[in-house]
Short mmCIF file of C-alpha atoms and ligand atoms in Angstrom, two decimals:
data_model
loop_
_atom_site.label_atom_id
_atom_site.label_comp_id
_atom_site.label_asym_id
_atom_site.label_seq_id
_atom_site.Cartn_x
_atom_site.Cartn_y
_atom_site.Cartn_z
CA UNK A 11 3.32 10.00 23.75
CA UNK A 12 0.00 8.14 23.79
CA UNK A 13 -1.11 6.88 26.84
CA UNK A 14 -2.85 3.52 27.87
CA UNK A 15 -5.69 2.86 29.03
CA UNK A 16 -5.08 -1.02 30.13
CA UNK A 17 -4.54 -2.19 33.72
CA UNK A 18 -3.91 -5.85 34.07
CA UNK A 19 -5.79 -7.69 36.53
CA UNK A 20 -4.30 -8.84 39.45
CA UNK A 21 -2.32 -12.35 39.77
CA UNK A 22 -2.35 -12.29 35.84
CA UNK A 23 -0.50 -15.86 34.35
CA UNK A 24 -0.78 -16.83 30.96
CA UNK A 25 0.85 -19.57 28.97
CA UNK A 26 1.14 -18.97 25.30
CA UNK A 27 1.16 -21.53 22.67
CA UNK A 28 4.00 -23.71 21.10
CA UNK A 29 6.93 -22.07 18.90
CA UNK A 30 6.36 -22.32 15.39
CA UNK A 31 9.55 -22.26 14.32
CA UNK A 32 10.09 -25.58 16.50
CA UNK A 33 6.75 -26.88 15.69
CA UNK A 34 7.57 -27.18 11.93
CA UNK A 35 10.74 -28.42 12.83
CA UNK A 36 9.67 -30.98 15.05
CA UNK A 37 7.49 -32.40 12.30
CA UNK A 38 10.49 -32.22 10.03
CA UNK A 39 12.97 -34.35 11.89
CA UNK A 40 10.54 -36.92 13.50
CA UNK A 41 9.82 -37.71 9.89
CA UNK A 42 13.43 -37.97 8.78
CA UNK A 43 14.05 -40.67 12.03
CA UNK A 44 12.79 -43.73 11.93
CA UNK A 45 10.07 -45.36 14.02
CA UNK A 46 8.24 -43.59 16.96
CA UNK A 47 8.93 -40.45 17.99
CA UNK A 48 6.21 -38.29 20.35
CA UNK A 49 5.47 -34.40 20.06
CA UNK A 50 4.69 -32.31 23.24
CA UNK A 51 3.45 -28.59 23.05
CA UNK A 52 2.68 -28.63 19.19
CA UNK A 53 1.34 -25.47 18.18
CA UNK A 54 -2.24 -26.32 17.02
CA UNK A 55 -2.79 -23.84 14.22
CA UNK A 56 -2.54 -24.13 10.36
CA UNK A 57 0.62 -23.14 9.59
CA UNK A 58 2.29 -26.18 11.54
CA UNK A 59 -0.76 -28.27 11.09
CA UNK A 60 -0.27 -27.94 6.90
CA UNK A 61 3.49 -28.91 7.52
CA UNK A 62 2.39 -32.33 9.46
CA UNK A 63 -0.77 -32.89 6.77
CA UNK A 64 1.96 -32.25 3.73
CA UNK A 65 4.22 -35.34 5.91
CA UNK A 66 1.80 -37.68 6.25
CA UNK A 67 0.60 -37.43 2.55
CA UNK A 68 4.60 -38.93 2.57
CA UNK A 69 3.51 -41.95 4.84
CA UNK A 70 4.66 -40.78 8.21
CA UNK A 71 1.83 -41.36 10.80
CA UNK A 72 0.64 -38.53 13.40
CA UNK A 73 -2.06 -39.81 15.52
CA UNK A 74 -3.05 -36.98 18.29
CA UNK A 75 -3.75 -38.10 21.69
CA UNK A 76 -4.80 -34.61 23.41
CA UNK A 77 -4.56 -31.34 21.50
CA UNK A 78 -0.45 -30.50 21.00
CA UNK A 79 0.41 -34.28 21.39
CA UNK A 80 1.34 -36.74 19.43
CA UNK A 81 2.24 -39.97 18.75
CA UNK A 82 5.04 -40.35 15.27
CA UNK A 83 5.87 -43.29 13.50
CA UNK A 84 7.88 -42.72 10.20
CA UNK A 85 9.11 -45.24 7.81
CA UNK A 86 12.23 -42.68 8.48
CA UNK A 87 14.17 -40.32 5.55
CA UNK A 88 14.61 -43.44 2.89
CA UNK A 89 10.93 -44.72 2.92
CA UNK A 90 9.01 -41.19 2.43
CA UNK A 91 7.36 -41.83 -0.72
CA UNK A 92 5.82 -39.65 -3.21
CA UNK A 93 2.29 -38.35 -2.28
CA UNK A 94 -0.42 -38.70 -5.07
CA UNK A 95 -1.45 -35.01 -5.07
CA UNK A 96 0.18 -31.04 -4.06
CA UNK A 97 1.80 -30.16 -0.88
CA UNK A 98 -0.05 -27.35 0.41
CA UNK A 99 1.36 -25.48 2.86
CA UNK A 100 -0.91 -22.84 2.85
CA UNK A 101 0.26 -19.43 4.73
CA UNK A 102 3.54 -20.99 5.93
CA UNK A 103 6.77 -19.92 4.45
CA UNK A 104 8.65 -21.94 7.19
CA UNK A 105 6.89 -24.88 6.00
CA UNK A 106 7.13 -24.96 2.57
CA UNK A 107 10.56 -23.63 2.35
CA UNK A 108 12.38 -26.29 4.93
CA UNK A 109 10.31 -28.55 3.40
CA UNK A 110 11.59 -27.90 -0.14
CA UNK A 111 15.06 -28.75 1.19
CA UNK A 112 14.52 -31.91 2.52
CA UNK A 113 12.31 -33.48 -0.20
CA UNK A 114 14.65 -32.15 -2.79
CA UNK A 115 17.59 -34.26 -1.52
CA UNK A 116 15.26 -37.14 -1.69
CA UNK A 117 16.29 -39.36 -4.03
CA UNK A 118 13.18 -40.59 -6.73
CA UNK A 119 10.98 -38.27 -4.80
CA UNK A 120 8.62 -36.06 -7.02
CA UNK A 121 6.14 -33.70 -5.53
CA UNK A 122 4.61 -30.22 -6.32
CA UNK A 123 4.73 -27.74 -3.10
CA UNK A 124 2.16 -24.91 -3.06
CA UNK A 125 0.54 -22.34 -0.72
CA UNK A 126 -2.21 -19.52 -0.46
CA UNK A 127 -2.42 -16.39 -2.02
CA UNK A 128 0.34 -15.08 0.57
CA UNK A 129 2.70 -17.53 0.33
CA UNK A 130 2.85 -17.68 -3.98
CA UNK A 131 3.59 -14.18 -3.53
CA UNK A 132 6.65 -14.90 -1.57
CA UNK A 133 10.43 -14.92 -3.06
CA UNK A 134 11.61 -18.52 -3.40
CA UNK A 135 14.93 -18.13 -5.47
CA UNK A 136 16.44 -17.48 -2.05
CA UNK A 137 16.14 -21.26 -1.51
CA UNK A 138 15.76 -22.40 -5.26
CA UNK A 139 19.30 -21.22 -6.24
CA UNK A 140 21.20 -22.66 -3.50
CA UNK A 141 19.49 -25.95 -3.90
CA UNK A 142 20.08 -25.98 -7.30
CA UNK A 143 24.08 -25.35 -6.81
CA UNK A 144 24.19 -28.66 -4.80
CA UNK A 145 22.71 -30.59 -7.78
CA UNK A 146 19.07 -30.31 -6.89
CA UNK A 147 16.42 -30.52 -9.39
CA UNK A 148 13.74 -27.83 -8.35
CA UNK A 149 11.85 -25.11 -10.32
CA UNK A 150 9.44 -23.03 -9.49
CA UNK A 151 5.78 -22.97 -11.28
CA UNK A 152 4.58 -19.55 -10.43
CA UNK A 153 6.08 -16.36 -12.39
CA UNK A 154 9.36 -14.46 -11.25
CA UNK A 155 11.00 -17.70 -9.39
CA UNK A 156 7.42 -18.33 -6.99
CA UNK A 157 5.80 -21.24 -5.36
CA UNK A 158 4.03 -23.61 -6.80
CA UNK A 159 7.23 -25.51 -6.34
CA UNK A 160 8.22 -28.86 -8.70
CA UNK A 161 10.77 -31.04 -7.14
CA UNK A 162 12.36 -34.17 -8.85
CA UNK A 163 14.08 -35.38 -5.75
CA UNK A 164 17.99 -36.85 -6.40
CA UNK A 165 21.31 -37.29 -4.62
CA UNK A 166 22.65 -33.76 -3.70
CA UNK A 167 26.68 -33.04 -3.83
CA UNK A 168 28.64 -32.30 -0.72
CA UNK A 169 27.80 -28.04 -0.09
CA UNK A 170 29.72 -24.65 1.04
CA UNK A 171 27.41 -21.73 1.20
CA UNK A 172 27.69 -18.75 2.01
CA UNK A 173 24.51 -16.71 2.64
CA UNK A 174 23.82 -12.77 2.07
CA UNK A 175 20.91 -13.48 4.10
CA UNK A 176 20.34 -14.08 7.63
CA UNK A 177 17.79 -16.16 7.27
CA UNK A 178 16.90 -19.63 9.31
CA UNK A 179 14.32 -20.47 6.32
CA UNK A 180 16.90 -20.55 4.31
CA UNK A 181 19.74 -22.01 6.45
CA UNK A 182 17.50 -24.85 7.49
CA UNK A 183 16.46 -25.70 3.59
CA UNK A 184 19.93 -25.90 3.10
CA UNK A 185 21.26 -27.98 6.07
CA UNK A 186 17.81 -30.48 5.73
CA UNK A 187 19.06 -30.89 1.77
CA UNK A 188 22.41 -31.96 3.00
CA UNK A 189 20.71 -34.54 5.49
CA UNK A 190 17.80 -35.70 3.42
CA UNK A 191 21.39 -36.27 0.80
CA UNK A 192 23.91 -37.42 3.62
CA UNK A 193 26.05 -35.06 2.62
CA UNK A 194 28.80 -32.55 3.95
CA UNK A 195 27.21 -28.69 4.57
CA UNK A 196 28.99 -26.07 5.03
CA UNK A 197 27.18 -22.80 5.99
CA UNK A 198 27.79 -19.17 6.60
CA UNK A 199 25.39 -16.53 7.05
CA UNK A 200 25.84 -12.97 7.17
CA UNK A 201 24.69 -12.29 10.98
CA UNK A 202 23.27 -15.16 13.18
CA UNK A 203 19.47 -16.30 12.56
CA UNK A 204 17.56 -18.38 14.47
CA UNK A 205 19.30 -21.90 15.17
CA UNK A 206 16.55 -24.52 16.18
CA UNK A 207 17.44 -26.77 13.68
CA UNK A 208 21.22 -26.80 14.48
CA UNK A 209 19.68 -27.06 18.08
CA UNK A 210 17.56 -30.32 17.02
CA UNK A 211 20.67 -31.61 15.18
CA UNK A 212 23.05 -31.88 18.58
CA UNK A 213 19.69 -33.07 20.11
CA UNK A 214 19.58 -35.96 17.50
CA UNK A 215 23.39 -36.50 17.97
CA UNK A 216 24.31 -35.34 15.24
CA UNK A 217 27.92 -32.80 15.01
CA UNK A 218 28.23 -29.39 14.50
CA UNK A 219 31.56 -28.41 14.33
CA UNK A 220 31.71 -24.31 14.72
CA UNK A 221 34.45 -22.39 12.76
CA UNK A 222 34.70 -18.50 12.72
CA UNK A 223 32.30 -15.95 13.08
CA UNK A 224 28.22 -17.35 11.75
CA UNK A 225 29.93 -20.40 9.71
CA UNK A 226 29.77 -24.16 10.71
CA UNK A 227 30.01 -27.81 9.16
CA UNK A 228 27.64 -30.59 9.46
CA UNK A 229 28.84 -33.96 8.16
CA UNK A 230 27.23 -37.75 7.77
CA UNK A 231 25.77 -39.85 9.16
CA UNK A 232 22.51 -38.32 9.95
CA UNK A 233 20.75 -41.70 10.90
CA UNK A 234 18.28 -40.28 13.66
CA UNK A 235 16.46 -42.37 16.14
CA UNK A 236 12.86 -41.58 16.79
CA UNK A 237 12.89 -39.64 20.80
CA UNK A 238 10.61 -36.97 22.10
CA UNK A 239 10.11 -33.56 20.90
CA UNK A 240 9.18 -30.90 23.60
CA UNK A 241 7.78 -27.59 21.96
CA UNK A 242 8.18 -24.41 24.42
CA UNK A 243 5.83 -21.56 23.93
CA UNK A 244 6.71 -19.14 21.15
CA UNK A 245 8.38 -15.91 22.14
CA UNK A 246 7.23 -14.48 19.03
CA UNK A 247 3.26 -15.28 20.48
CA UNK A 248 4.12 -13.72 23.75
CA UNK A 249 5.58 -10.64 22.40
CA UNK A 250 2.32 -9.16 21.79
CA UNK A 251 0.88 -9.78 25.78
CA UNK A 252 4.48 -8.48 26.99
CA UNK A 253 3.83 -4.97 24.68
CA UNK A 254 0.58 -4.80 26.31
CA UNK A 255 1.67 -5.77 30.01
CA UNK A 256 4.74 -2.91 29.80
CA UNK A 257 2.48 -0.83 28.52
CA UNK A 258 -0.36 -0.80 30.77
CA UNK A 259 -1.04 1.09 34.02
CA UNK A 260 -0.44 -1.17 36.63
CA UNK A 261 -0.22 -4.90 37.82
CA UNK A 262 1.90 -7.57 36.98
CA UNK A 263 1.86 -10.32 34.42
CA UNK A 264 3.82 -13.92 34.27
CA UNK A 265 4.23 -15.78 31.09
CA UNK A 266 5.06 -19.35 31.61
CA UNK A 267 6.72 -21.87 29.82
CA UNK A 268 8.59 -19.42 26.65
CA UNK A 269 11.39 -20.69 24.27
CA UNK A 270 14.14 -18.19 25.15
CA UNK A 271 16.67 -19.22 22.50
CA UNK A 272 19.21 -16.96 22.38
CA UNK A 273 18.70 -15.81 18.66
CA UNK A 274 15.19 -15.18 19.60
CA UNK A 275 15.12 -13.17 22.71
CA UNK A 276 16.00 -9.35 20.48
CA UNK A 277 12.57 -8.25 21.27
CA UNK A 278 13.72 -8.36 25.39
CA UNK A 279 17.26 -6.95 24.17
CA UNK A 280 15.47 -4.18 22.72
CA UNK A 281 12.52 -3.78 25.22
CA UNK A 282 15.04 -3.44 28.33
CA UNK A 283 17.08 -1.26 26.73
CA UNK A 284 13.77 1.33 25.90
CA UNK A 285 13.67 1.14 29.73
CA UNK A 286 11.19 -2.03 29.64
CA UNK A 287 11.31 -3.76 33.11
CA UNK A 288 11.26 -7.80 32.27
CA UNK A 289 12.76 -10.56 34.68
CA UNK A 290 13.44 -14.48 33.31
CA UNK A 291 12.87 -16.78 35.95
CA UNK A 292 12.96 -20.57 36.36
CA UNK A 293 15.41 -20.76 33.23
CA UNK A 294 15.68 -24.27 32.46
CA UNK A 295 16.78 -26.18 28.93
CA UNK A 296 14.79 -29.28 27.19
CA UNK A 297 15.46 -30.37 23.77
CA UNK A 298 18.23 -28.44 23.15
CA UNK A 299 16.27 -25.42 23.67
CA UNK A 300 16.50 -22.46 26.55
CA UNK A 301 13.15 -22.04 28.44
CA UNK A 302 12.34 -19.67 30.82
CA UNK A 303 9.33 -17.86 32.63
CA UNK A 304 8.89 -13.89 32.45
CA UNK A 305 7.56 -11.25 34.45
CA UNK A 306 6.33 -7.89 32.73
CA UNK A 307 6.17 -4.48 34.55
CA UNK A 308 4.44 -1.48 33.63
CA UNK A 309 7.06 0.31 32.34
CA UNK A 310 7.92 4.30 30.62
CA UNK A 311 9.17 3.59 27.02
CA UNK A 312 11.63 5.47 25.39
CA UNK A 313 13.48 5.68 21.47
CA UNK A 314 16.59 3.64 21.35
CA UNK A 315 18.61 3.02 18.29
CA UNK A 316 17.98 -0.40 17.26
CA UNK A 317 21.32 -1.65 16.29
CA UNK A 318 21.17 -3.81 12.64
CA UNK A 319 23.03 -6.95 13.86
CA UNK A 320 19.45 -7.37 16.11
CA UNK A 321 17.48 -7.45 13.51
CA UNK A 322 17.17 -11.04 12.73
CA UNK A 323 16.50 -11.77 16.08
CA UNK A 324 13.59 -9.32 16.34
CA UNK A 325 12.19 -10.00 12.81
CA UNK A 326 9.03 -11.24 13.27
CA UNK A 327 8.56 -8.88 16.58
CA UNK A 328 9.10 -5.51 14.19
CA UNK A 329 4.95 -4.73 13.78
CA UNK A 330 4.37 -4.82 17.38
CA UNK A 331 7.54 -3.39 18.37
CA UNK A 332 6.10 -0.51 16.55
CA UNK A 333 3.67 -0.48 18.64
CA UNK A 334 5.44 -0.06 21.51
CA UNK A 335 6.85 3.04 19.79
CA UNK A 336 3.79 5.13 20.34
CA UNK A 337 4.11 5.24 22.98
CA UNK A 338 7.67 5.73 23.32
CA UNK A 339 9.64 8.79 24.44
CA UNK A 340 10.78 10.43 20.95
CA UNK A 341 8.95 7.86 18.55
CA UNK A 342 10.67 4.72 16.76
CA UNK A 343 12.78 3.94 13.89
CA UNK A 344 13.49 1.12 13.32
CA UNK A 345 15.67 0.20 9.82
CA UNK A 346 18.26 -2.35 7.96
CA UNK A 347 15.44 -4.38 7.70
CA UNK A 348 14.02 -4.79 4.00
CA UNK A 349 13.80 -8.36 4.31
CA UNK A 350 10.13 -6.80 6.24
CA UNK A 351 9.30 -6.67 2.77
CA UNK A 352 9.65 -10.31 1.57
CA UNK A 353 7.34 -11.67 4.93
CA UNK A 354 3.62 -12.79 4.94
CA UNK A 355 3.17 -9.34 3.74
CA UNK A 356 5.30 -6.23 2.83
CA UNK A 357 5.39 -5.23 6.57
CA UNK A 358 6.71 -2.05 6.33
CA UNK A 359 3.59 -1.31 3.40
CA UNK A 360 1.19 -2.59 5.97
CA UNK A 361 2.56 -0.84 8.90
CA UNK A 362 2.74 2.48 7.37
CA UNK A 363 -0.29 2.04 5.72
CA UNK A 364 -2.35 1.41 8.94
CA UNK A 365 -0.14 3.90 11.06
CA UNK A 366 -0.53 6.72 8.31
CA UNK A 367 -4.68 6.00 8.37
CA UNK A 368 -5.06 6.56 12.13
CA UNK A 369 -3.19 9.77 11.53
CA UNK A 370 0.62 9.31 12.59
CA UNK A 371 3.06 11.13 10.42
CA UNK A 372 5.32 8.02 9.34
CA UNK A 373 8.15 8.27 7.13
CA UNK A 374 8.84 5.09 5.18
CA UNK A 375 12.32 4.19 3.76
CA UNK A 376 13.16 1.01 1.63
CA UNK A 377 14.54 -1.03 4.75
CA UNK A 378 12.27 0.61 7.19
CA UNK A 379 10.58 3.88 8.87
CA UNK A 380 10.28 6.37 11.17
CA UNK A 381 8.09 8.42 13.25
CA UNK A 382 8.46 11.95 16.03
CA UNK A 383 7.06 11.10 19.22
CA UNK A 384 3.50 10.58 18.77
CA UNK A 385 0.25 12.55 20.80
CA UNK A 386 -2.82 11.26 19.05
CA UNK A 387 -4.10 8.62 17.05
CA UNK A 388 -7.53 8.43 15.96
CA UNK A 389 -9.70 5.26 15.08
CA UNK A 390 -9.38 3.36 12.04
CA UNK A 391 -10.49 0.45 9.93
CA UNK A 392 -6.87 -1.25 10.19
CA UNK A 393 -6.06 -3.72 7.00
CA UNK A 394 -4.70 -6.83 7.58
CA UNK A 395 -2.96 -7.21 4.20
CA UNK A 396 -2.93 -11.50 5.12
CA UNK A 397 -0.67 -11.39 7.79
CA UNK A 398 -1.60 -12.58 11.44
CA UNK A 399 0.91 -10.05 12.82
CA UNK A 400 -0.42 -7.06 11.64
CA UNK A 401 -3.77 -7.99 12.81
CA UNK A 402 -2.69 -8.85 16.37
CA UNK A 403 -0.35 -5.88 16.61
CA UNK A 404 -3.35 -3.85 15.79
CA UNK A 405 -5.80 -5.16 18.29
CA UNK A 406 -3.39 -4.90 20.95
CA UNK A 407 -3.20 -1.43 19.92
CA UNK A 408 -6.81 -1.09 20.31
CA UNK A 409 -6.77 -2.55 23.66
CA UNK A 410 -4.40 -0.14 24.83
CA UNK A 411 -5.83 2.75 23.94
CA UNK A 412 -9.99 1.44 24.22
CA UNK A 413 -10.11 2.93 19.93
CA UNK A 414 -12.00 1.40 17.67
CA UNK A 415 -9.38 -0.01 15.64
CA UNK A 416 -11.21 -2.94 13.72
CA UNK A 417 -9.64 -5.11 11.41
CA UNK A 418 -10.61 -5.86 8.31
CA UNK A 419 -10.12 -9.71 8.05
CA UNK A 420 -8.84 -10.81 11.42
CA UNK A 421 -9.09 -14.65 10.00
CA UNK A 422 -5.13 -14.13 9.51
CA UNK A 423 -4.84 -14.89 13.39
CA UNK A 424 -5.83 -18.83 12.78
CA UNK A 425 -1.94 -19.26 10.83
CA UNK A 426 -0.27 -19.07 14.55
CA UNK A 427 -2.21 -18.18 17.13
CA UNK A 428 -6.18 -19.53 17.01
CA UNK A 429 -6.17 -18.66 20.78
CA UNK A 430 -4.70 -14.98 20.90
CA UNK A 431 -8.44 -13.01 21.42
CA UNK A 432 -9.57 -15.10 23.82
CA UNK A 433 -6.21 -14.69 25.75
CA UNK A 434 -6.49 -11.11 25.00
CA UNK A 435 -10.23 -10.99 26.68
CA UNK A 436 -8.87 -12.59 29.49
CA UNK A 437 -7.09 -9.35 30.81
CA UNK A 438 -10.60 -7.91 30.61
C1 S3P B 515 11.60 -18.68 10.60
C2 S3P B 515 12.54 -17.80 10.13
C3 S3P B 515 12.28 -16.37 9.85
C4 S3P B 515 10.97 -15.93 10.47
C5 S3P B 515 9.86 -16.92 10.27
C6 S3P B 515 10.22 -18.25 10.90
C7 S3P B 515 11.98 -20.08 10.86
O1 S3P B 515 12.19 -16.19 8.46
O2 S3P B 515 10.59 -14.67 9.94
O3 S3P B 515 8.65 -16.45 10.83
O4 S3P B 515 11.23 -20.80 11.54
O5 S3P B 515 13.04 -20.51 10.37
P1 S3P B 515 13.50 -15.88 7.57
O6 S3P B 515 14.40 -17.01 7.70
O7 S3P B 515 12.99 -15.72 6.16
O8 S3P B 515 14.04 -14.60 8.12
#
C-alpha cells in the first residue's frame, strides 16, 4: 500500500462550494417561473455560470448581489424568447443537455446549443432520440449525433419512457420537455440517478406520483411561482478533501454545509464500507434537499467489491475513488461502469493512462479496471485529458504522497471548482 505523507492541521473546517447539479438546476426552474425568484449558494464557476449566461440571452434577468447570490426575474416558461446568437455552454454536459429539453418543448423557440472541444465530443442521441419520440424537432450539427445542437421549439405529446440509462442528464431533459410542453411524463430508469429535479418539482408544488421500482409520473399544470433557491455544497467537490482527510496521518477535518441527497452520498456508502471512518452531523433539509455536516478520520483503507447498483451514485466520485485505492488493502476495481467513457473525458482512458505512467500495473476492461495492491508510484507529468476531475484527483494524489505529480493543463479546475488549490493549500 502507499503511504501518506499528509497530516491535517488541527481544528481543520472547510466549506466547499455549491452543487452543480443544483446550481444548473436552479437556473433552470427560476427561469421557467415567473417573476422573482432569488439564488443562494450558486456555484460561481463556468459550467453553471454558461447555463445562467445561455438564460439570460432568453430574457430572464440575473443581477448578482454578492458572489453565489442572486436576484431572478423571468418573464416565466411562455415569454423566453429566441436569443439572436448560439447557446454556449461550454464544458457543461448538465447544462446543455437539460437545457436542450426544456427549450425544445418551447413552442416557436429556435436556438443553436453548442460547447467546447469536450463537450462536442460528447454523445447526445441519448437525449436527441427521446426528445424526438415526444414530437420534438431537434438535430444535432456535429458528426455521429454531437452538439452543436439545432432546436425548432414546438408542442411536445404526452411521454412514457423508459431509460437503459441511469442517467439524471437525461431524466431531467426529459421531465423539463414535458414541463416546458405541459405535458404528462412518464419515466423509468434502469437503477436510480440523481433526483434534484424531481426534488425541485415537489419544492415548486408540483406532483410526483411514484409507481414501482425507478418509474414515476409527472402531470400538468406546471405553473411555478418565483421562491428562493438554496444551493448546498456539492458532495461531489468535497469528495476530493474527504480522500485526502481519511487518508492522512492524523487530525480531524469538518466539512460544512454538503448536499447529502440520498442518490449522491455512494462515495460515503463505499468509503465506510473500505473501513473509512465518516460521521453526518447537524442533518437538516432546505429546498427539498438533505444537508448535513461531516467529520473525516484518518482511516486504514481496504478493497471492497463495489456493488453495480452504486454506481450512479458514485459516478462522478470514480477518479478519486481510485485514488483512495492506492492506498487500499488489496488494490481497487471498480467496474459496470462504461458510461466513465461518455463523461468530460473517457475516464477510464485517462485514469489508466496517468496510473500506468507513474508505474502502477492497471488492467483496463471496457466498463472499468483493476489494480493488486499497490507499493510504489513514481512521479509523473499527469494529463488532464479536459476534465477538472482528473486534474484534482491527481493533485490530491500529489499531496498525499509530497510527488511531483504536475499536471499538464490544470485550467480544467475553473468548470467546477475555481477555489479547490487554494482550499487544498490551506491544509498546508
Ligand atoms: C449530472 C448527472 C450525471 C453526472 C453529471 C451531473 C446532473 O451525468 O455525471 O456530472 O446534474 O444531472 P449522467 O446523467 O450523464 O450520468
Amino acid at each position: 500500500m502507499l503511504e501518506s505523507k499528509k497530516e491535517i492541521p488541527s481544528g481543520m473546517q472547510i466549506k466547499v462550494p455549491g452543487d452543480k447539479s443544483v446550481s444548473h438546476r436552479s437556473v433552470l426552474f427560476s427561469s421557467l417561473a415567473k417573476g422573482k425568484s432569488k439564488i443562494t449558494g450558486f456555484l460561481e464557476a463556468e459550467d453553471p455560470r454558461n447555463t445562467m449566461k445561455s438564460f439570460s440571452q432568453l430574457g430572464v434577468e440575473f443581477k448578482i448581489t454578492s458572489p453565489g447570490e442572486y436576484l431572478v426575474n423571468s418573464p416565466g416558461k411562455h415569454n423566453l424568447k429566441s436569443p439572436n446568437s448560439e447557446l454556449d455552454f461550454g464544458n457543461g454536459g448538465t447544462g446543455i443537455r437539460l437545457s436542450a429539453g426544456l427549450l425544445t418543448g418551447l413552442p416557436n423557440f429556435h436556438a443553436v446549443l453548442t460547447g467546447d472541444e469536450s463537450l462536442k465530443k460528447r454523445p447526445m442521441k441519448r437525449i436527441i432520440d427521446p426528445l424526438r419520440s415526444m414530437g420534438g424537432d431537434i438535430i444535432a450539427l456535429g458528426e455521429d449525433g454531437r452538439a452543436p445542437l439545432e432546436i425548432r421549439g414546438k408542442q411536445l405529446r404526452p411521454f412514457q419512457y423508459k431509460s437503459k440509462l441511469a442517467s439524471a442528464q437525461v431524466k431531467s431533459c426529459i421531465l423539463l420537455a414535458g414541463i416546458s410542453s405541459d405535458v404528462e411524463v412518464d419515466y423509468e430508469e434502469s437503477e436510480l440517478s440523481r433526483d434534484h429535479t424531481e426534488n425541485m418539482i415537489r419544492f415548486l408544488g408540483g406532483k410526483i406520483e411514484k409507481k414501482e421500482h425507478f418509474r414515476f409520473v409527472i402531470k400538468p399544470p406546471y405553473e411555478f411561482e418565483g421562491t428562493e433557491f438554496k444551493v448546498p455544497g456539492d458532495i461531489s467537490s468535497a469528495a476530493f478533501f474527504i480522500v485526502l482527510a481519511l487518508l492522512s496521518k492524523k487530525g480531524e477535518l469538518l466539512i460544512q454545509n454538503i448536499g447529502l441527497n440520498p442518490a449522491r452520498v455512494g462515495i460515503l456508502t463505499v468509503l465506510k464500507d473500505m473501513g473509512g471512518k465518516i460521521e453526518e452531523e447537524n442533518i437538516r433539509e432546505e429546498c427539498g434537499e438533505k444537508i448535513g455536516d461531516l467529520r473525516i478520520h484518518p482511516s486504514g483503507l481496504k478493497r471492497i467489491d463495489i456493488k453495480p447498483e452504486l454506481i450512479p451514485s458514485i459516478i462522478d466520485e470514480i477518479p478519486i475513488l481510485t485514488i483512495a485505492g492506492l492506498f487500499s488493502e488489496n488494490g481497487f476495481k471498480i467496474s459496470h461502469a462504461e458510461d466513465l467513457r461518455a463523461k468530460e473525458s473517457d475516464r477510464i482512458h485517462s485514469m489508466v493512462t496517468n496510473l500506468k505512467s507513474m508505474g502502477v500495473k492497471v488492467e483496463e476492461s471496457q466498463d472499468g479496471y483493476e489494480f493488486e495492491e499497490v507499493d510504489a508510484i513514481h512521479p509523473a507529468l499527469i494529463q488532464s485529458f479536459l476534465d477538472h476531475r482528473i486534474a484534482m484527483s491527481f493533485q490530491i494524489l500529489s499531496a498525499l504522497t509530497g510527488l511531483d505529480l504536475r499536471i499538464d493543463d490544470d485550467s480544467w479546475i475553473d468548470t467546477s471548482f475555481p477555489d479547490f488549490k487554494n482550499i487544498l493549500r490551506s491544509f498546508g
